[in-house]
Every structure is written in C-alpha cells, then in structure tokens.
Coordinates of N, CA and C in Angstrom, one line a residue:
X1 N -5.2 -6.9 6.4 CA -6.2 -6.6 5.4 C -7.4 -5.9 6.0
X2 N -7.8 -5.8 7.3 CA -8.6 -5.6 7.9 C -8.5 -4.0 8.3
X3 N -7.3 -3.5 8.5 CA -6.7 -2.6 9.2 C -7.4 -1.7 7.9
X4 N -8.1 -0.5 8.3 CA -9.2 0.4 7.7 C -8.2 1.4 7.0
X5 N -7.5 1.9 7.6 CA -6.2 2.7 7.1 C -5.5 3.2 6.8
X6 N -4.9 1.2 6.2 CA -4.4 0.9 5.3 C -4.7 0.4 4.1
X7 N -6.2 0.6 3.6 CA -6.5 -0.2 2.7 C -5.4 -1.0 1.6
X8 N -5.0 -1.9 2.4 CA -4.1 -3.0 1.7 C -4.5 -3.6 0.6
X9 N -3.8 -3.6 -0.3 CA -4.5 -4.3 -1.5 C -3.1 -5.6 -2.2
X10 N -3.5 -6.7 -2.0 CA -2.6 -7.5 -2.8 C -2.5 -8.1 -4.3
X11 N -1.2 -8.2 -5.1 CA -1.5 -8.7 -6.5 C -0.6 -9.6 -6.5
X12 N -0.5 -10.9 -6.3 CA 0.0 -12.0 -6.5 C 0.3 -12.1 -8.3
X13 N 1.5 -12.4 -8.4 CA 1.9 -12.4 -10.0 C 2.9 -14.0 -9.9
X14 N 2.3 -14.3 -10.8 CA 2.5 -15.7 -11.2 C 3.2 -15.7 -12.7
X15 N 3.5 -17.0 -13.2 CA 4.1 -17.2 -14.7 C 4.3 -18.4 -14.1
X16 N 4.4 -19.0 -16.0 CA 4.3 -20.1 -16.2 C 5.3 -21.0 -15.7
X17 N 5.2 -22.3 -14.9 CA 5.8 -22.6 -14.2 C 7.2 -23.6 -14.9
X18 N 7.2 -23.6 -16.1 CA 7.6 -24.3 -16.9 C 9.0 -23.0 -17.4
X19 N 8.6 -21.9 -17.6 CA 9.1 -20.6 -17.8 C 10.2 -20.4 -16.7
X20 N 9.4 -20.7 -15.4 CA 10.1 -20.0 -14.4 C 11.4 -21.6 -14.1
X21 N 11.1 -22.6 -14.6 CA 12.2 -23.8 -14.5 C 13.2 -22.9 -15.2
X22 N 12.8 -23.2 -16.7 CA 13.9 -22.8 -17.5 C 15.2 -21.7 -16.9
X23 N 14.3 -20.6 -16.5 CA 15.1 -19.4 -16.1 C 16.2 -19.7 -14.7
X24 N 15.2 -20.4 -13.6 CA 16.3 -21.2 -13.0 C 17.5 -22.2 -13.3
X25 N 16.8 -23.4 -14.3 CA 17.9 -23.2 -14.6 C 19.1 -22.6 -15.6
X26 N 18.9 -21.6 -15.8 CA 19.9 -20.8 -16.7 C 20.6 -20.3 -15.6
X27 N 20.0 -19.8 -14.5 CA 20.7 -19.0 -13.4 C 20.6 -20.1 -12.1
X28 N 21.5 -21.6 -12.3 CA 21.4 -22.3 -11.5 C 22.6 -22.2 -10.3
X29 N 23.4 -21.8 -10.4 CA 24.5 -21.5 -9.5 C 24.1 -20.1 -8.8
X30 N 23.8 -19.5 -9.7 CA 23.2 -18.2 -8.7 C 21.9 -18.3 -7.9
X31 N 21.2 -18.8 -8.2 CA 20.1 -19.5 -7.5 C 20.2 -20.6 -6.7
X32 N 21.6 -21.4 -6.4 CA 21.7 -22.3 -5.5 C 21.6 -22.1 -4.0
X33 N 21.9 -21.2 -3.4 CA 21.5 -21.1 -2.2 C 20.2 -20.9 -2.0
X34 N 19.1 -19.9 -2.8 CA 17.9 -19.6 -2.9 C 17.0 -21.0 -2.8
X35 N 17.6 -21.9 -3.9 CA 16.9 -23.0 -3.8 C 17.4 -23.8 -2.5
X36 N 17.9 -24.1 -2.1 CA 18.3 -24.7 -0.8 C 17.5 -24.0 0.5
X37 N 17.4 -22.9 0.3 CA 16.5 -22.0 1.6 C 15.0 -22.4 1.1
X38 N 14.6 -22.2 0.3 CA 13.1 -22.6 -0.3 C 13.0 -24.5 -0.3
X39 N 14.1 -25.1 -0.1 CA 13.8 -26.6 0.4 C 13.6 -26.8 1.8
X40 N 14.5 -25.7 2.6 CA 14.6 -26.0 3.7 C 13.1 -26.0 4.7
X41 N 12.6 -24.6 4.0 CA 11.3 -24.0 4.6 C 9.9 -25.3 4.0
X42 N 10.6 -26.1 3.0 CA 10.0 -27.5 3.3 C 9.9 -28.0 4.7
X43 N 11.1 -28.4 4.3 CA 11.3 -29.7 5.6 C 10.6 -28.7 7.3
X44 N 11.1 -27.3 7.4 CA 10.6 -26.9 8.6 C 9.0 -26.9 9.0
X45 N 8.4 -26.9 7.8 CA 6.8 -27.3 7.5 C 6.0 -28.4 7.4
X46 N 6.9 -29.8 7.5 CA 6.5 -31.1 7.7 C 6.5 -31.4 9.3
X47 N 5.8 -32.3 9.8 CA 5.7 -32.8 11.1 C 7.3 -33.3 11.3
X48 N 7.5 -33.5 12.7 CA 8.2 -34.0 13.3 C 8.7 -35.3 12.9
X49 N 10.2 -36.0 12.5 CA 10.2 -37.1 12.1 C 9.8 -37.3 10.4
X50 N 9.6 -36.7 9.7 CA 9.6 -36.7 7.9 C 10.5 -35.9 7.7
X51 N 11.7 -35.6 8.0 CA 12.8 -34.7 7.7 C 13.5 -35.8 6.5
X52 N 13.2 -35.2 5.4 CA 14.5 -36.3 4.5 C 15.9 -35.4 4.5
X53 N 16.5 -36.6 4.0 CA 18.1 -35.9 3.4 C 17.7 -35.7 2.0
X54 N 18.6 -34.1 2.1 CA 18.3 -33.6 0.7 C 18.9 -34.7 -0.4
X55 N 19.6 -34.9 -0.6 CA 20.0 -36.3 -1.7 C 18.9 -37.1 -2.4
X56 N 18.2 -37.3 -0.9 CA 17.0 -38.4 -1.2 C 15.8 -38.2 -2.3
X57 N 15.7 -38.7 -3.0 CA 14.4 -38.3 -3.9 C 12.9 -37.7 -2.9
X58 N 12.2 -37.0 -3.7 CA 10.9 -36.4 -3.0 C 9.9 -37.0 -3.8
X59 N 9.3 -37.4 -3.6 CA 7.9 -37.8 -4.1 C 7.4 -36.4 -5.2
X60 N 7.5 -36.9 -6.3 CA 7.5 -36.0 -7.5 C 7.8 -35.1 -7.9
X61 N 9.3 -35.1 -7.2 CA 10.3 -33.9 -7.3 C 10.8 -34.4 -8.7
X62 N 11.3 -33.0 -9.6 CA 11.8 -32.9 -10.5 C 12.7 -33.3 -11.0
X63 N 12.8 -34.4 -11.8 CA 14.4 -35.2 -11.8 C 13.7 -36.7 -12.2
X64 N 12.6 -36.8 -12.2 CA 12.2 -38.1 -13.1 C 12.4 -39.4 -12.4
X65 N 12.6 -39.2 -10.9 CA 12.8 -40.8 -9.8 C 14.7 -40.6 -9.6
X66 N 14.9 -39.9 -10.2 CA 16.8 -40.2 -9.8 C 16.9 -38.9 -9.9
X67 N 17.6 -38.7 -9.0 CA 18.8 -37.3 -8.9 C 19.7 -36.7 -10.2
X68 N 19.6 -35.5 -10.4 CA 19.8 -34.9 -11.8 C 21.2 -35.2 -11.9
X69 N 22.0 -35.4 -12.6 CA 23.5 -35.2 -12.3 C 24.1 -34.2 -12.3
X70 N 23.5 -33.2 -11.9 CA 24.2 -31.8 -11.2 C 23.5 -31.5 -9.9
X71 N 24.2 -31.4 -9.2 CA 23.5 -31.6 -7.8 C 22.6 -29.9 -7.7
X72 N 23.2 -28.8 -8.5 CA 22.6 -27.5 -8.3 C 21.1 -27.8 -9.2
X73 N 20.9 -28.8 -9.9 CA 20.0 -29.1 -10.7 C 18.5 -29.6 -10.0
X74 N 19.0 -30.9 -8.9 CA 18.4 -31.6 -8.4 C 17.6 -30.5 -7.3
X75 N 18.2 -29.4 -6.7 CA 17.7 -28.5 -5.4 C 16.6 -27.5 -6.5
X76 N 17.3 -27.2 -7.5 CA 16.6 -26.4 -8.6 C 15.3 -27.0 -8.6
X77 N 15.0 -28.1 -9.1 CA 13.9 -29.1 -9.4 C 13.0 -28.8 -8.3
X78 N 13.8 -29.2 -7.0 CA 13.0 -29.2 -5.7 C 12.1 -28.1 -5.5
X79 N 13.1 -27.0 -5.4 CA 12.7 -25.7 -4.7 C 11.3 -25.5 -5.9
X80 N 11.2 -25.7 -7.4 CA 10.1 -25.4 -8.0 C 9.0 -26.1 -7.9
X81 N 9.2 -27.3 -7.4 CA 8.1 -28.6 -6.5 C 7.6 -27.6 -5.5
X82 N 8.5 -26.8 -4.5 CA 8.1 -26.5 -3.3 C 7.1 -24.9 -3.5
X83 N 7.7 -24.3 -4.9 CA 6.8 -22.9 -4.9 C 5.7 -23.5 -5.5
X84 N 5.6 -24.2 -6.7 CA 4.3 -24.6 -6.7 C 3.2 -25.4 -6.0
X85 N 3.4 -26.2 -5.1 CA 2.7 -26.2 -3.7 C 2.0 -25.2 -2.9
X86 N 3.3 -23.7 -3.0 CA 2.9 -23.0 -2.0 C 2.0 -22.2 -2.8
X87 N 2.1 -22.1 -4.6 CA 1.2 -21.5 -5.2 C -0.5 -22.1 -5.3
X88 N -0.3 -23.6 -5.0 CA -1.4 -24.3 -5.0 C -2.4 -23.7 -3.7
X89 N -1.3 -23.4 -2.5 CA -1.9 -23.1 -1.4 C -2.5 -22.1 -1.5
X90 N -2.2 -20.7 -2.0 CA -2.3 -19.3 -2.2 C -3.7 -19.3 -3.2
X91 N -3.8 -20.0 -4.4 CA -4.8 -20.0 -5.2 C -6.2 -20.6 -4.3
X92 N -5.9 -21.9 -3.7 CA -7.0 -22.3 -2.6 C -7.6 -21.1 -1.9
X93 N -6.4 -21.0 -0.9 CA -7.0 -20.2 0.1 C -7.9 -18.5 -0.5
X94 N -6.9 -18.0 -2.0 CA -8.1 -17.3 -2.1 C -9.1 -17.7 -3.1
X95 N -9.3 -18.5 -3.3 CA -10.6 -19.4 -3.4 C -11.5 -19.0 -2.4
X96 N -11.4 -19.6 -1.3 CA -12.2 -19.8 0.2 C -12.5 -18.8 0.6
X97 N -11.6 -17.7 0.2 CA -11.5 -16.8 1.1 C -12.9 -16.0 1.5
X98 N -13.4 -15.1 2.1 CA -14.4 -14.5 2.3 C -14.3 -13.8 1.4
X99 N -15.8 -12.9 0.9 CA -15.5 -11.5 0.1 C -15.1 -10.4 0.1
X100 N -14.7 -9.7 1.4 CA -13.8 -9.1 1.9 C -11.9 -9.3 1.4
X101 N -11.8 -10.5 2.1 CA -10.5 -10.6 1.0 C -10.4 -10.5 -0.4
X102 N -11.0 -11.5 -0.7 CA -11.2 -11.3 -2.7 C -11.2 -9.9 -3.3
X103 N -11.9 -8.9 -2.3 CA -12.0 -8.2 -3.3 C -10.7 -6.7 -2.9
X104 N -9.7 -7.3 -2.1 CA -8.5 -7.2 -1.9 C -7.1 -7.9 -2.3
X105 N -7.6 -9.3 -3.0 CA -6.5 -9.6 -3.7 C -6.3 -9.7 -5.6
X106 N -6.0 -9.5 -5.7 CA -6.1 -10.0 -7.6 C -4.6 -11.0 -8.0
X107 N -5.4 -11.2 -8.8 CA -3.9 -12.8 -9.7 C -3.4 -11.7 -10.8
X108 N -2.5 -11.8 -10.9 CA -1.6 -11.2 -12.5 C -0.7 -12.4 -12.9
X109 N -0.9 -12.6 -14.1 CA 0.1 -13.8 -15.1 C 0.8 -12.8 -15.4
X110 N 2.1 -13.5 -15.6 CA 3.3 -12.6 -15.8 C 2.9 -12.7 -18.2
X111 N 2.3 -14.1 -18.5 CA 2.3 -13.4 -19.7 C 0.6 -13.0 -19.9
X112 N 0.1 -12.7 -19.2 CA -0.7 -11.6 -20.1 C -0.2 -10.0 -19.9
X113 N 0.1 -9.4 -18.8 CA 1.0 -8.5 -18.7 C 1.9 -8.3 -19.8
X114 N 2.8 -9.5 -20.6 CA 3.5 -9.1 -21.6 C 2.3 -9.0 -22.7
X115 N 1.8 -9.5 -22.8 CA 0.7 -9.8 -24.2 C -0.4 -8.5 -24.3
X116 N -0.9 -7.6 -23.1 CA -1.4 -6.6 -22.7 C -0.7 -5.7 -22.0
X117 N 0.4 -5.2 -21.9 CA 1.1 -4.6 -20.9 C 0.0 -3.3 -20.6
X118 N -0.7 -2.6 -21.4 CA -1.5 -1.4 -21.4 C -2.8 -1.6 -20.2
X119 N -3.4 -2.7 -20.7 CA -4.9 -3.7 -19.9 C -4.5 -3.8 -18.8
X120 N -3.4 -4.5 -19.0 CA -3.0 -5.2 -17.2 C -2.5 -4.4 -16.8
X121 N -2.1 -3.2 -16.8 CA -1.6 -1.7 -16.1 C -2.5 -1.2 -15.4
X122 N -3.7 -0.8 -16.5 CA -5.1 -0.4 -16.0 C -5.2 -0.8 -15.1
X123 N -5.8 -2.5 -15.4 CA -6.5 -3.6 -14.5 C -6.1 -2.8 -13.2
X124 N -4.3 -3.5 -13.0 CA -3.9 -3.3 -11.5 C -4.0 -1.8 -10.7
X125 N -4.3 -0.7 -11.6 CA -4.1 0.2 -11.1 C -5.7 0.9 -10.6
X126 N -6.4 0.5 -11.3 CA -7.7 0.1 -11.0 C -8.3 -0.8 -10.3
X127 N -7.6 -1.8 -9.9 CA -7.9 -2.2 -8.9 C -6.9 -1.9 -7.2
X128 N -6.1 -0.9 -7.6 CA -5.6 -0.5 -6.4 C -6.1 1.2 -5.9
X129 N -7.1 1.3 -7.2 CA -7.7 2.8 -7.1 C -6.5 3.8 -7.2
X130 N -5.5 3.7 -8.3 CA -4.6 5.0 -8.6 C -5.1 5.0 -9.9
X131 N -4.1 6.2 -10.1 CA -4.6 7.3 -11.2 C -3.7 6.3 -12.5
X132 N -4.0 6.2 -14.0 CA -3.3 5.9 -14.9 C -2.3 7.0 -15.5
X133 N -1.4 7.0 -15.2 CA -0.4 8.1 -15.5 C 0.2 7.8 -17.1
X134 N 0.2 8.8 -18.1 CA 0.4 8.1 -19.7 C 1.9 7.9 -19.2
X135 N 2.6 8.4 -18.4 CA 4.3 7.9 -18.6 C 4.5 6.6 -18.1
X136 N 3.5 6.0 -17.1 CA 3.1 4.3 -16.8 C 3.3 3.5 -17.7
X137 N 2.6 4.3 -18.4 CA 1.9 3.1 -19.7 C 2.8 2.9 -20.7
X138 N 3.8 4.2 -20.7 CA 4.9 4.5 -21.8 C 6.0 3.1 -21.3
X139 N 6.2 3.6 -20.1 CA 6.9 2.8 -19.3 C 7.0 1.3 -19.6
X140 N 5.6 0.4 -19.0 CA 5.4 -1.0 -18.6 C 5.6 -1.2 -20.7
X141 N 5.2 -0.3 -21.8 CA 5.3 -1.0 -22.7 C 6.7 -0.9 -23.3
X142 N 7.2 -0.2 -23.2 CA 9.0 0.3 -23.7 C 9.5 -1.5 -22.6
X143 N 9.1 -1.3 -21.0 CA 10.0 -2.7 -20.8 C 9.6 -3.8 -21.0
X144 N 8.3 -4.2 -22.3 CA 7.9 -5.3 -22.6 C 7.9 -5.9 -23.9
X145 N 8.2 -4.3 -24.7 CA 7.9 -4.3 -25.7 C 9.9 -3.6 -26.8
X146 N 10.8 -3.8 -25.3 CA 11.9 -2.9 -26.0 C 12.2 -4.0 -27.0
X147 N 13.3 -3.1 -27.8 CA 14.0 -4.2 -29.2 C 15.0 -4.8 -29.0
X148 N 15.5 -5.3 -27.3 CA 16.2 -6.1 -27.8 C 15.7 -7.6 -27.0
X149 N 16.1 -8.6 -27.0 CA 15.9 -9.7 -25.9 C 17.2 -10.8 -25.7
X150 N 17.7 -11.0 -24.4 CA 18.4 -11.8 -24.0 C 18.1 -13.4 -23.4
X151 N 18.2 -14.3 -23.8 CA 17.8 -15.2 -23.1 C 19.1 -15.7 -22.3
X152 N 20.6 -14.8 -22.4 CA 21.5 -15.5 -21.6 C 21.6 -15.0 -19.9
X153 N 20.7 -14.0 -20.2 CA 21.1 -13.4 -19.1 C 18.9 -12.9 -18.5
X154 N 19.0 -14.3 -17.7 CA 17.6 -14.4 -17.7 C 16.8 -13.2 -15.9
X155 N 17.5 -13.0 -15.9 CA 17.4 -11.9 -14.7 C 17.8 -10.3 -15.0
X156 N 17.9 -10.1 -15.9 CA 17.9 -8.6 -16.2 C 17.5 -7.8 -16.5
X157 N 17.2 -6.9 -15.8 CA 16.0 -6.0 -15.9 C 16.6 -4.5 -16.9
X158 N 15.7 -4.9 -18.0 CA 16.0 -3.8 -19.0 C 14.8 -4.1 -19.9
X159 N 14.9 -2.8 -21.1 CA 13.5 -2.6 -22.0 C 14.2 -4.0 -23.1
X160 N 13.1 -4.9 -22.8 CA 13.4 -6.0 -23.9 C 12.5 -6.4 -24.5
X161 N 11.9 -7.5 -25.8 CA 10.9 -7.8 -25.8 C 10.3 -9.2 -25.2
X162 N 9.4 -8.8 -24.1 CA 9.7 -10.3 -23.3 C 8.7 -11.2 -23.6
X163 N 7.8 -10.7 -25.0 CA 6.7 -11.9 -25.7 C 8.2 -12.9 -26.2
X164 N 8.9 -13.0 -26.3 CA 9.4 -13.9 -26.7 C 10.3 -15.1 -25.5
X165 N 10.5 -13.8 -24.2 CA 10.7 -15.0 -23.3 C 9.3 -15.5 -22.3
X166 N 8.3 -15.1 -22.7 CA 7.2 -16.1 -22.2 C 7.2 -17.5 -23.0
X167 N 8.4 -17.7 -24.4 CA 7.9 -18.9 -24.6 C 9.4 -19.5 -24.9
X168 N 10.5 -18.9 -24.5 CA 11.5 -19.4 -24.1 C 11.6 -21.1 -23.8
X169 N 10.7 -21.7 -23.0 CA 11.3 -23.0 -22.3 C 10.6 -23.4 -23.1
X170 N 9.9 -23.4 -24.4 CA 9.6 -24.2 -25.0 C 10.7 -24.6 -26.4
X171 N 11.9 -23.9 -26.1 CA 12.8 -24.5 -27.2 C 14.1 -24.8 -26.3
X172 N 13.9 -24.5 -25.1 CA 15.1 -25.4 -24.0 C 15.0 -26.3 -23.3
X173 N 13.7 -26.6 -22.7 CA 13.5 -27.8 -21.9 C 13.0 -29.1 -22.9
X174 N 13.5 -30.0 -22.5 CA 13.8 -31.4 -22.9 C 12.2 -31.4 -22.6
X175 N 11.7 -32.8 -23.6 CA 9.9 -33.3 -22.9 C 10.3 -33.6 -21.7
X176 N 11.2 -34.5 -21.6 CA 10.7 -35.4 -19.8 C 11.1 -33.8 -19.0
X177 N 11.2 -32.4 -19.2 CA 11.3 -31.9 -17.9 C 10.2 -31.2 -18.2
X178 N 9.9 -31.0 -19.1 CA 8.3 -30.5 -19.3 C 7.6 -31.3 -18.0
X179 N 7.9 -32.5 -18.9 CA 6.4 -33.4 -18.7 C 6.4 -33.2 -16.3
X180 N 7.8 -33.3 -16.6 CA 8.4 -33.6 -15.0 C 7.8 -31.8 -14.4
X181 N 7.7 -30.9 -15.1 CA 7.5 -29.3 -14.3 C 5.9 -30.1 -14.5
X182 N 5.5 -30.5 -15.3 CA 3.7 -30.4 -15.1 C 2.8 -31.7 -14.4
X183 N 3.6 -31.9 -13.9 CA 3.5 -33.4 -13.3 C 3.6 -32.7 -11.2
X184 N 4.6 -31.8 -11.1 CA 5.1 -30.9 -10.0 C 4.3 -30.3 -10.0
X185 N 3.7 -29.3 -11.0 CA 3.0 -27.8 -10.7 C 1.9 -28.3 -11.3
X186 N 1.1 -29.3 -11.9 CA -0.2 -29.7 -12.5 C -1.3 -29.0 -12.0
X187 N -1.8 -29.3 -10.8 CA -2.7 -28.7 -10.0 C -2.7 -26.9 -10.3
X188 N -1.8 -26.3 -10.2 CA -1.8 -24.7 -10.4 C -1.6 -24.3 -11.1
X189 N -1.0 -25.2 -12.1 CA -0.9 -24.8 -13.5 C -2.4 -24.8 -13.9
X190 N -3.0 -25.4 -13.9 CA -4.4 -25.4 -14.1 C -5.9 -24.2 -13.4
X191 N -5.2 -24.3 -12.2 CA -5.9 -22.8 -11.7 C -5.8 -22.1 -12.5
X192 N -4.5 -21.7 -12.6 CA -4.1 -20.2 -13.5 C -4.4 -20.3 -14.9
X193 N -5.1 -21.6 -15.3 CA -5.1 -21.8 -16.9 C -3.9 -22.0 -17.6
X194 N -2.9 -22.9 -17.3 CA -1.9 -23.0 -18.3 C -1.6 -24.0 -18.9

C-alpha cells in the first residue's frame, strides 16, 4: 500500500452472510474441499494444542450444538463461521487503520451493487481514479439486471436478474439456520449493516 508506484487500491466485496450459506449450500459437494481448506487454515491459526477433530462441534459453529446429518453440511457451516471471523477481522482492522490506508480501501455489498449497479460502478471507479466508460455501465447493468435468473445453478456467471438472488435464502433457509448464520456472523453482519 505504501509502495508510491503502485498506487494500490483495495475493494473488499462482501454480501449477505446468510446469502452466501444458502449458495454454499446449493453448491455443497462442489465446495467440499473448499470448505475443508478454509477449516483447515482455522486450526493452522490457533495456538498449539486447540487442534480439534473436525467431527467435533466448534463453539457456535453452524449446526445448532450437533453435527448436521450430511457431513458436506457440517464443514459448509464451519468454513462460513470461519469467513465471517476473518470478515470481522478485515472490518476491525480497517477500522483502526491509519488514514492512509482508509483512504486506499473501500467496502462494496454485493447487494447494493445489484440495487445500484450504475452508483456502485461510479463509486468504485472513482475511487480507483479511472475513467467511466458508457459500455461499463451497459455491462455491470445487462449482468444485474438480465431477464433471466437461476437459483439452481448458484455459481454462474451470466446476464441475470440478481435482485432477486440477493434475497434468495430468505425462501430456503429454515429459521434455526438463519438464526444459526446470525448467531456465526452477528458481529459483521452488523458492521456491514445487515
């Protein structure tokens, strides 16, 4: 960040943590190893000696005190315990940060970008000092705003309309996994205003 340069500029993009369950698990076998590498880089980050077995429950890991009965479920749960920690960290630290940093990083929500795709184009590109190009803008709104939307296939990148999967997990997720994602991610959900 320091390096003159390169004036580096970061945008951390976030979404709703309850959003980003659902989609995992829709794509839980394809994300099983992912989530197992994002547990692991847990346990490598605890002191010496707190190594659990994955089986074992985690102190307010996702799964409600017992293990999900799909074991790709249970690592699922984990791995989003473990990004929202590391999002808790990320929001602190630029918190604290000096003003130098700050005014090299910016936060983007994945749904105000859908809800503004035009604004949040600007924003970012204005805060990275480039030019607004009209075929950008044609762009970010054609893939936010296309006509069709999939929710089976939650990883694919095409012109869809994705105001409607920012609110996706609110007609798949059960309450107790609500309650169990905001119980996990509470703290950052609340940074970010969610």
């Amino acid at each position: 960040l320091r390096e003159p340069g390169l004036n580096l500029r970061v945008v951390q993009l976030f979404r709703d943590p309850r959003a980003v369950h659902n989609s995992r698990l829709k794509a839980r076998q394809a994300l099983l190893r992912e989530s197992i590498q994002v547990l692991r880089s847990r346990h490598r980050a605890e002191p010496r000696g707190t190594l659990r077995h994955p089986q074992q429950q985690l102190p307010g890991m996702l799964g409600g005190g017992r293990a999900p009965q799909h074991r790709a479920e249970f690592f699922i749960g984990g791995a989003l315990e473990v990004i929202c920690q590391a999002w808790l960290r990320d929001l602190l630290l630029a918190r604290r940060a000096p003003a130098w940093v700050r005014r090299r990083y910016t936060q983007l929500r994945y749904e105000d970008l859908v809800r503004e795709p035009r604004a949040q184009l600007r924003r970012l590109l204005r805060f990275a000092g480039l030019p607004v190009p009209p075929a950008l803008e044609d762009f970010v709104l054609n893939m936010t705003r296309g006509a069709a939307y999939s929710s089976d296939r939650p990883f694919l990148i095409s012109a869809r309309d994705a105001r409607e999967a920012i609110h996706a997990w609110r007609e798949r997720l059960s309450r107790q996994q609500v309650r169990q994602v905001e119980a996990a991610c509470g703290e950052a959900m609340s940074l970010l205003a969610y």
